[in-house]
Amino acid sequence: MVTFLPGRPGRLADVPSFDRAIGGAESNVACGLAAAGFAVRWVSRVGADGFGDHLVETIGGYGVDVSAVGRDSSRPTGVYFRTAGDRGTDGHEVAYYRAGSAASAMSVENVDLSAARAGRVLHLSGITAALSDTCLSLVRELTAPGADRPLVSFDVNHRAGLWPDAEGPRVLLELARGADIVFVGEDEAEEAWGVTGGPAAIRAVLPEPSVLVVKEGGRGATAFVSGAAERGLVAPRGGAAHRRGPAPLDGFPSTSSVFVPALTVDVVATTGAGDAFAAGFLSATLRDLPVRDRLRHGHLWAAAALTVPGDLAAPPARAHADRLAALGDDTWGTLRLGPGWTQADPAPEEVRTP
């Protein structure tokens, strides 16, 4: 979608002007990974209008391959407006205008499935599944086992207001159980599925994914990883063997868990932080880094998003992030990151801590 960011704080009714940007869970992840040097393709549909041109040109400007983005001459590009306040406050407002949009009309028939399946990892979101029945059918098709299925990454992204009925939580659980890598917030799991008791309780509900990442807000994140996935990318269930290791979770093999505390961040805005975390985690996964470092890269990329006002932030340079991810536990626990931190690239001994 095209995102309109307010020129100043206040109610949407009172804000006189907005700055145009881009937004969307999957496209945010795509832009972040492309900016970090990965080959990324975005598969979607936008309207044959000026906003569609803006999305395709801007996302392509990050280095994302947009050749598989379809243009819909009969439906507009979706847009949304939001206030400058933190999403967690009572004053935060978001106004979506995407009912009947080109993206909401995506289907198995009008999306290039071969393009979506061509990468090493296919990243999907529960938001797309909520947009329409045809979008849900598309996501189900892309997560179904098959010889040409890549590794499927799925961010639950539960948004209760997007689902037309009470079936949303059940559908999200079904989709998550069919994915290989799953991201879910502890608060989401409670709201959607009534799961309390922490990350272990969520893993009990979702034993199928090779990798389950439970985001615990300001406390940190826990990754549950099957024995095969600990050794690197594994073949997706029913998928092609262009990854090493056995197919994951034949009878749910033993799982280990790793917890990494969150960083102290001087927050500018929270929008887009979850997408940045997923992109950071996937970037480290694609590099076969240890599970702890995958989580640390997720936190670092999220910190980059938290310290800018928009949905998207340039990720930290790889060498910079690698040095910070390699810090000892005590030093990691004392890091504090504020606006502009990604522009600095200190040597390890120069990292400033409180």
CSV table of C-alpha atoms in Angstrom, one decimal:
chain,number,residue,atom,x,y,z
A,1,MET,CA,0.0,0.0,0.0
A,2,VAL,CA,0.9,3.6,-0.3
A,3,THR,CA,1.3,5.1,3.2
A,4,PHE,CA,0.6,8.6,4.2
A,5,LEU,CA,2.6,9.8,7.3
A,6,PRO,CA,1.3,12.9,9.2
A,7,GLY,CA,3.3,16.1,9.0
A,8,ARG,CA,2.8,16.6,12.7
A,9,PRO,CA,1.3,14.8,15.7
A,10,GLY,CA,-2.5,14.9,16.3
A,11,ARG,CA,-5.7,13.4,15.3
A,12,LEU,CA,-6.2,12.4,11.7
A,13,ALA,CA,-9.0,15.0,11.7
A,14,ASP,CA,-6.6,17.7,12.7
A,15,VAL,CA,-3.5,16.9,10.6
A,16,PRO,CA,-3.4,19.2,7.6
A,17,SER,CA,-0.7,17.4,5.5
A,18,PHE,CA,0.9,14.0,5.0
A,19,ASP,CA,4.1,12.7,3.4
A,20,ARG,CA,3.8,9.9,1.0
A,21,ALA,CA,5.7,6.7,1.6
A,22,ILE,CA,5.3,2.9,1.1
A,23,GLY,CA,4.1,0.2,3.4
A,24,GLY,CA,3.0,-3.4,3.6
A,25,ALA,CA,4.4,-6.4,5.5
A,26,GLU,CA,5.8,-8.4,2.7
A,27,SER,CA,7.1,-5.5,0.7
A,28,ASN,CA,8.8,-4.1,3.9
A,29,VAL,CA,10.7,-7.4,4.3
A,30,ALA,CA,11.6,-7.4,0.6
A,31,CYS,CA,13.0,-3.9,0.6
A,32,GLY,CA,15.0,-4.5,3.8
A,33,LEU,CA,16.6,-7.7,2.4
A,34,ALA,CA,17.3,-6.1,-1.0
A,35,ALA,CA,18.9,-3.1,0.7
A,36,ALA,CA,21.2,-5.6,2.5
A,37,GLY,CA,22.3,-7.0,-0.8
A,38,PHE,CA,20.1,-10.1,-1.2
A,39,ALA,CA,18.4,-10.9,-4.5
A,40,VAL,CA,14.7,-10.4,-3.8
A,41,ARG,CA,11.5,-10.5,-5.9
A,42,TRP,CA,8.2,-8.9,-4.8
A,43,VAL,CA,5.1,-10.6,-6.3
A,44,SER,CA,1.9,-8.6,-5.9
A,45,ARG,CA,-0.7,-6.6,-7.7
A,46,VAL,CA,-1.3,-2.8,-7.8
A,47,GLY,CA,-3.6,-0.5,-9.6
A,48,ALA,CA,-2.8,0.9,-13.1
A,49,ASP,CA,-2.7,4.3,-11.4
A,50,GLY,CA,-0.2,6.8,-10.1
A,51,PHE,CA,0.0,5.2,-6.7
A,52,GLY,CA,0.7,1.9,-8.3
A,53,ASP,CA,3.5,3.6,-10.3
A,54,HIS,CA,4.9,5.0,-7.0
A,55,LEU,CA,4.9,1.6,-5.3
A,56,VAL,CA,6.6,-0.2,-8.2
A,57,GLU,CA,9.2,2.5,-8.7
A,58,THR,CA,10.0,3.0,-5.1
A,59,ILE,CA,10.2,-0.7,-4.2
A,60,GLY,CA,12.2,-1.3,-7.3
A,61,GLY,CA,14.5,1.5,-6.2
A,62,TYR,CA,15.5,-0.6,-3.2
A,63,GLY,CA,16.9,-3.2,-5.6
A,64,VAL,CA,13.8,-5.5,-5.5
A,65,ASP,CA,12.8,-7.3,-8.7
A,66,VAL,CA,9.3,-6.0,-9.5
A,67,SER,CA,8.9,-7.7,-12.8
A,68,ALA,CA,6.2,-10.1,-11.4
A,69,VAL,CA,4.0,-7.3,-10.0
A,70,GLY,CA,0.7,-7.2,-12.0
A,71,ARG,CA,-1.2,-4.1,-12.8
A,72,ASP,CA,-5.0,-4.1,-12.4
A,73,SER,CA,-6.9,-1.6,-14.7
A,74,SER,CA,-10.2,-2.0,-12.8
A,75,ARG,CA,-9.1,-1.7,-9.2
A,76,PRO,CA,-7.1,1.0,-7.4
A,77,THR,CA,-3.9,0.7,-5.4
A,78,GLY,CA,-4.6,0.5,-1.6
A,79,VAL,CA,-3.6,3.4,0.6
A,80,TYR,CA,-3.6,4.1,4.3
A,81,PHE,CA,-3.2,7.0,6.7
A,82,ARG,CA,-1.9,6.9,10.2
A,83,THR,CA,-1.2,9.3,13.1
A,84,ALA,CA,2.3,10.0,14.3
A,85,GLY,CA,1.6,8.5,17.7
A,86,ASP,CA,2.9,5.1,18.9
A,87,ARG,CA,0.6,2.2,17.9
A,88,GLY,CA,0.4,1.1,21.5
A,89,THR,CA,-1.3,4.4,22.7
A,90,ASP,CA,-5.0,5.1,22.8
A,91,GLY,CA,-4.5,8.1,20.5
A,92,HIS,CA,-3.1,6.1,17.6
A,93,GLU,CA,-5.3,6.0,14.5
A,94,VAL,CA,-5.0,4.1,11.3
A,95,ALA,CA,-7.4,4.5,8.3
A,96,TYR,CA,-7.1,1.8,5.7
A,97,TYR,CA,-8.5,2.3,2.2
A,98,ARG,CA,-7.9,-1.1,0.5
A,99,ALA,CA,-11.3,-2.7,0.2
A,100,GLY,CA,-11.7,-3.5,-3.4
A,101,SER,CA,-8.0,-2.8,-4.1
A,102,ALA,CA,-5.9,-4.5,-6.6
A,103,ALA,CA,-4.0,-6.4,-3.9
A,104,SER,CA,-7.2,-7.6,-2.3
A,105,ALA,CA,-8.2,-9.2,-5.6
A,106,MET,CA,-5.0,-11.4,-5.9
A,107,SER,CA,-5.8,-15.0,-6.7
A,108,VAL,CA,-4.3,-18.2,-7.9
A,109,GLU,CA,-5.4,-17.2,-11.4
A,110,ASN,CA,-3.8,-13.7,-11.6
A,111,VAL,CA,-0.6,-14.1,-9.6
A,112,ASP,CA,2.6,-15.6,-11.1
A,113,LEU,CA,3.0,-18.7,-8.9
A,114,SER,CA,6.2,-19.8,-10.5
A,115,ALA,CA,7.8,-16.4,-9.8
A,116,ALA,CA,6.7,-16.7,-6.2
A,117,ARG,CA,8.2,-20.1,-5.8
A,118,ALA,CA,11.5,-19.4,-7.5
A,119,GLY,CA,13.5,-18.2,-4.5
A,120,ARG,CA,15.2,-20.0,-1.7
A,121,VAL,CA,12.6,-18.5,0.8
A,122,LEU,CA,9.0,-17.4,0.2
A,123,HIS,CA,7.9,-14.9,2.9
A,124,LEU,CA,4.1,-14.5,3.5
A,125,SER,CA,1.9,-12.7,6.0
A,126,GLY,CA,-1.4,-13.3,7.7
A,127,ILE,CA,-2.4,-9.9,6.6
A,128,THR,CA,-2.5,-11.0,3.0
A,129,ALA,CA,-4.6,-14.0,3.9
A,130,ALA,CA,-7.1,-11.7,5.6
A,131,LEU,CA,-7.7,-9.4,2.6
A,132,SER,CA,-10.2,-11.6,0.7
A,133,ASP,CA,-11.3,-15.2,0.0
A,134,THR,CA,-9.1,-15.2,-3.1
A,135,CYS,CA,-6.1,-14.0,-1.2
A,136,LEU,CA,-6.6,-16.7,1.4
A,137,SER,CA,-6.8,-19.3,-1.4
A,138,LEU,CA,-3.6,-18.0,-2.9
A,139,VAL,CA,-1.7,-18.2,0.5
A,140,ARG,CA,-3.0,-21.7,1.0
A,141,GLU,CA,-1.8,-22.7,-2.4
A,142,LEU,CA,1.7,-21.2,-1.8
A,143,THR,CA,2.0,-23.0,1.6
A,144,ALA,CA,0.8,-26.4,0.4
A,145,PRO,CA,3.5,-29.1,0.2
A,146,GLY,CA,4.8,-29.6,-3.3
A,147,ALA,CA,7.9,-30.5,-5.3
A,148,ASP,CA,8.4,-26.8,-6.3
A,149,ARG,CA,7.7,-25.3,-2.9
A,150,PRO,CA,10.5,-23.2,-1.4
A,151,LEU,CA,11.1,-22.7,2.3
A,152,VAL,CA,8.0,-20.9,3.5
A,153,SER,CA,8.4,-18.1,6.1
A,154,PHE,CA,5.2,-16.9,7.6
A,155,ASP,CA,4.6,-13.9,9.9
A,156,VAL,CA,1.3,-14.4,11.7
A,157,ASN,CA,0.5,-10.6,11.8
A,158,HIS,CA,-2.8,-11.1,13.5
A,159,ARG,CA,-5.1,-8.1,12.8
A,160,ALA,CA,-8.5,-8.8,14.3
A,161,GLY,CA,-10.2,-6.0,12.4
A,162,LEU,CA,-9.2,-7.4,9.0
A,163,TRP,CA,-11.0,-10.7,9.4
A,164,PRO,CA,-14.7,-10.6,8.5
A,165,ASP,CA,-15.7,-13.4,10.9
A,166,ALA,CA,-14.4,-15.3,13.9
A,167,GLU,CA,-12.5,-17.8,11.7
A,168,GLY,CA,-9.4,-15.7,11.4
A,169,PRO,CA,-7.5,-17.2,14.4
A,170,ARG,CA,-8.2,-20.7,13.2
A,171,VAL,CA,-7.1,-19.9,9.7
A,172,LEU,CA,-3.9,-18.3,10.9
A,173,LEU,CA,-3.1,-21.3,13.0
A,174,GLU,CA,-3.6,-23.6,10.0
A,175,LEU,CA,-1.3,-21.5,7.8
A,176,ALA,CA,1.4,-21.3,10.5
A,177,ARG,CA,1.3,-25.0,11.0
A,178,GLY,CA,2.1,-25.4,7.3
A,179,ALA,CA,5.1,-23.1,7.2
A,180,ASP,CA,8.7,-23.8,7.9
A,181,ILE,CA,9.7,-20.6,9.7
A,182,VAL,CA,7.0,-18.8,11.7
A,183,PHE,CA,7.1,-15.4,13.5
A,184,VAL,CA,4.5,-14.6,16.1
A,185,GLY,CA,4.2,-12.2,19.0
A,186,GLU,CA,3.4,-13.5,22.5
A,187,ASP,CA,0.6,-10.9,22.6
A,188,GLU,CA,-0.7,-12.1,19.2
A,189,ALA,CA,-0.8,-15.7,20.4
A,190,GLU,CA,-2.9,-14.8,23.4
A,191,GLU,CA,-5.3,-12.6,21.4
A,192,ALA,CA,-5.8,-15.0,18.5
A,193,TRP,CA,-5.5,-18.4,20.2
A,194,GLY,CA,-5.9,-17.7,23.9
A,195,VAL,CA,-2.5,-19.1,24.5
A,196,THR,CA,-0.8,-18.0,27.8
A,197,GLY,CA,2.1,-19.3,29.6
A,198,GLY,CA,4.9,-17.9,27.5
A,199,PRO,CA,6.9,-19.1,24.5
A,200,ALA,CA,6.9,-22.8,25.5
A,201,ALA,CA,3.1,-22.9,25.5
A,202,ILE,CA,3.1,-21.3,22.1
A,203,ARG,CA,5.5,-24.0,20.8
A,204,ALA,CA,3.2,-26.6,22.2
A,205,VAL,CA,0.4,-25.3,20.0
A,206,LEU,CA,2.8,-24.9,17.0
A,207,PRO,CA,5.2,-27.9,17.0
A,208,GLU,CA,5.2,-28.3,13.2
A,209,PRO,CA,7.4,-25.4,12.0
A,210,SER,CA,11.2,-26.1,11.8
A,211,VAL,CA,11.7,-22.7,13.3
A,212,LEU,CA,9.3,-20.8,15.5
A,213,VAL,CA,10.2,-17.3,16.6
A,214,VAL,CA,8.2,-16.0,19.5
A,215,LYS,CA,8.6,-12.2,19.9
A,216,GLU,CA,8.2,-11.1,23.6
A,217,GLY,CA,8.0,-7.4,23.2
A,218,GLY,CA,10.6,-5.4,25.1
A,219,ARG,CA,11.9,-8.5,26.8
A,220,GLY,CA,13.3,-10.2,23.8
A,221,ALA,CA,12.6,-13.2,21.5
A,222,THR,CA,12.8,-16.9,21.7
A,223,ALA,CA,13.6,-19.2,18.8
A,224,PHE,CA,12.5,-22.9,18.9
A,225,VAL,CA,14.5,-24.8,16.3
A,226,SER,CA,14.4,-28.4,15.2
A,227,GLY,CA,17.7,-30.4,15.1
A,228,ALA,CA,17.8,-30.2,11.3
A,229,ALA,CA,17.2,-26.5,11.1
A,230,GLU,CA,20.0,-25.8,13.6
A,231,ARG,CA,22.4,-26.9,10.9
A,232,GLY,CA,21.2,-24.4,8.4
A,233,LEU,CA,18.3,-24.1,5.9
A,234,VAL,CA,16.5,-27.4,5.5
A,235,ALA,CA,14.3,-28.7,2.7
A,236,PRO,CA,10.6,-27.6,3.1
A,237,ARG,CA,8.0,-30.1,3.7
A,238,GLY,CA,7.4,-31.8,0.3
A,239,GLY,CA,9.7,-29.3,-1.3
A,240,ALA,CA,12.7,-29.3,-3.5
A,241,ALA,CA,16.1,-30.4,-2.1
A,242,HIS,CA,18.0,-27.3,-2.8
A,243,ARG,CA,18.8,-26.9,0.9
A,244,ARG,CA,20.8,-29.2,3.0
A,245,GLY,CA,19.5,-31.5,5.7
A,246,PRO,CA,16.5,-33.8,6.0
A,247,ALA,CA,12.9,-32.7,5.6
A,248,PRO,CA,12.0,-31.1,9.0
A,249,LEU,CA,9.8,-32.5,11.7
A,250,ASP,CA,9.1,-36.0,10.8
A,251,GLY,CA,7.1,-36.8,13.8
A,252,PHE,CA,8.2,-33.6,15.5
A,253,PRO,CA,11.8,-34.3,16.4
A,254,SER,CA,13.5,-32.8,19.5
A,255,THR,CA,13.6,-29.0,19.6
A,256,SER,CA,16.0,-26.7,21.2
A,257,SER,CA,15.3,-23.1,22.2
A,258,VAL,CA,17.4,-19.9,22.3
A,259,PHE,CA,16.4,-16.7,24.0
A,260,VAL,CA,18.0,-13.3,23.1
A,261,PRO,CA,17.1,-10.2,25.1
A,262,ALA,CA,15.9,-7.1,23.2
A,263,LEU,CA,18.1,-4.0,23.0
A,264,THR,CA,17.4,-0.7,24.7
A,265,VAL,CA,16.2,1.6,21.9
A,266,ASP,CA,15.2,5.2,21.9
A,267,VAL,CA,12.0,4.7,19.9
A,268,VAL,CA,10.8,7.2,17.3
A,269,ALA,CA,8.0,5.0,15.9
A,270,THR,CA,7.1,1.3,16.2
A,271,THR,CA,5.5,0.8,12.8
A,272,GLY,CA,7.5,-1.6,10.7
A,273,ALA,CA,9.6,-3.0,13.5
A,274,GLY,CA,8.1,-6.5,13.3
A,275,ASP,CA,8.8,-6.7,9.5
A,276,ALA,CA,12.3,-5.5,10.1
A,277,PHE,CA,12.9,-8.1,12.7
A,278,ALA,CA,11.7,-10.8,10.3
A,279,ALA,CA,14.0,-9.5,7.6
A,280,GLY,CA,17.0,-9.4,9.9
A,281,PHE,CA,16.3,-12.9,11.1
A,282,LEU,CA,15.9,-14.2,7.5
A,283,SER,CA,19.1,-12.4,6.4
A,284,ALA,CA,21.1,-14.3,9.0
A,285,THR,CA,19.3,-17.5,8.3
A,286,LEU,CA,20.2,-17.2,4.6
A,287,ARG,CA,23.8,-16.8,5.7
A,288,ASP,CA,23.6,-20.0,7.9
A,289,LEU,CA,24.5,-18.0,11.1
A,290,PRO,CA,24.0,-19.5,14.5
A,291,VAL,CA,20.5,-19.3,15.9
A,292,ARG,CA,21.6,-16.7,18.6
A,293,ASP,CA,23.0,-14.5,15.9
A,294,ARG,CA,19.8,-14.8,13.8
A,295,LEU,CA,17.8,-13.4,16.7
A,296,ARG,CA,20.4,-10.7,17.3
A,297,HIS,CA,20.3,-9.6,13.7
A,298,GLY,CA,16.5,-9.5,14.0
A,299,HIS,CA,16.8,-7.2,17.1
A,300,LEU,CA,19.3,-5.0,15.3
A,301,TRP,CA,17.2,-4.6,12.2
A,302,ALA,CA,14.2,-3.9,14.4
A,303,ALA,CA,16.2,-1.2,16.2
A,304,ALA,CA,16.9,0.4,12.8
A,305,ALA,CA,13.1,0.6,12.1
A,306,LEU,CA,12.3,1.8,15.6
A,307,THR,CA,14.6,4.8,15.3
A,308,VAL,CA,13.0,6.3,12.2
A,309,PRO,CA,9.5,7.7,11.7
A,310,GLY,CA,8.4,5.6,8.6
A,311,ASP,CA,7.7,1.9,8.0
A,312,LEU,CA,11.1,1.3,6.4
A,313,ALA,CA,14.6,1.9,7.5
A,314,ALA,CA,17.9,1.1,5.9
A,315,PRO,CA,19.3,-2.0,7.7
A,316,PRO,CA,22.7,-1.7,9.4
A,317,ALA,CA,25.7,-2.5,7.3
A,318,ARG,CA,26.5,-6.2,7.4
A,319,ALA,CA,29.9,-5.8,9.0
A,320,HIS,CA,28.5,-3.4,11.6
A,321,ALA,CA,25.7,-5.7,12.5
A,322,ASP,CA,28.0,-8.7,12.6
A,323,ARG,CA,30.3,-7.0,15.0
A,324,LEU,CA,27.4,-6.1,17.3
A,325,ALA,CA,25.9,-9.5,17.0
A,326,ALA,CA,29.2,-11.0,18.1
A,327,LEU,CA,29.4,-9.0,21.4
A,328,GLY,CA,29.5,-10.9,24.6
A,329,ASP,CA,26.2,-11.3,26.5
A,330,ASP,CA,27.1,-8.7,29.1
A,331,THR,CA,28.0,-6.0,26.5
A,332,TRP,CA,25.0,-6.9,24.3
A,333,GLY,CA,22.8,-6.4,27.4
A,334,THR,CA,24.0,-2.8,27.9
A,335,LEU,CA,23.8,-1.5,24.3
A,336,ARG,CA,21.5,1.5,23.8
A,337,LEU,CA,20.7,2.5,20.2
A,338,GLY,CA,19.1,5.8,19.2
A,339,PRO,CA,18.3,7.7,15.9
A,340,GLY,CA,21.2,7.6,13.5
A,341,TRP,CA,22.9,4.6,15.0
A,342,THR,CA,23.1,2.7,11.8
A,343,GLN,CA,25.2,5.5,10.3
A,344,ALA,CA,28.0,4.9,12.7
A,345,ASP,CA,30.2,1.8,12.3
A,346,PRO,CA,32.4,1.6,15.4
A,347,ALA,CA,35.1,-1.0,16.0
A,348,PRO,CA,34.0,-3.4,18.8
A,349,GLU,CA,36.1,-1.6,21.4
A,350,GLU,CA,34.5,1.7,20.5
A,351,VAL,CA,30.9,0.6,21.2
A,352,ARG,CA,29.4,3.0,23.7
A,353,THR,CA,27.3,1.5,26.4
A,354,PRO,CA,25.8,3.2,29.5
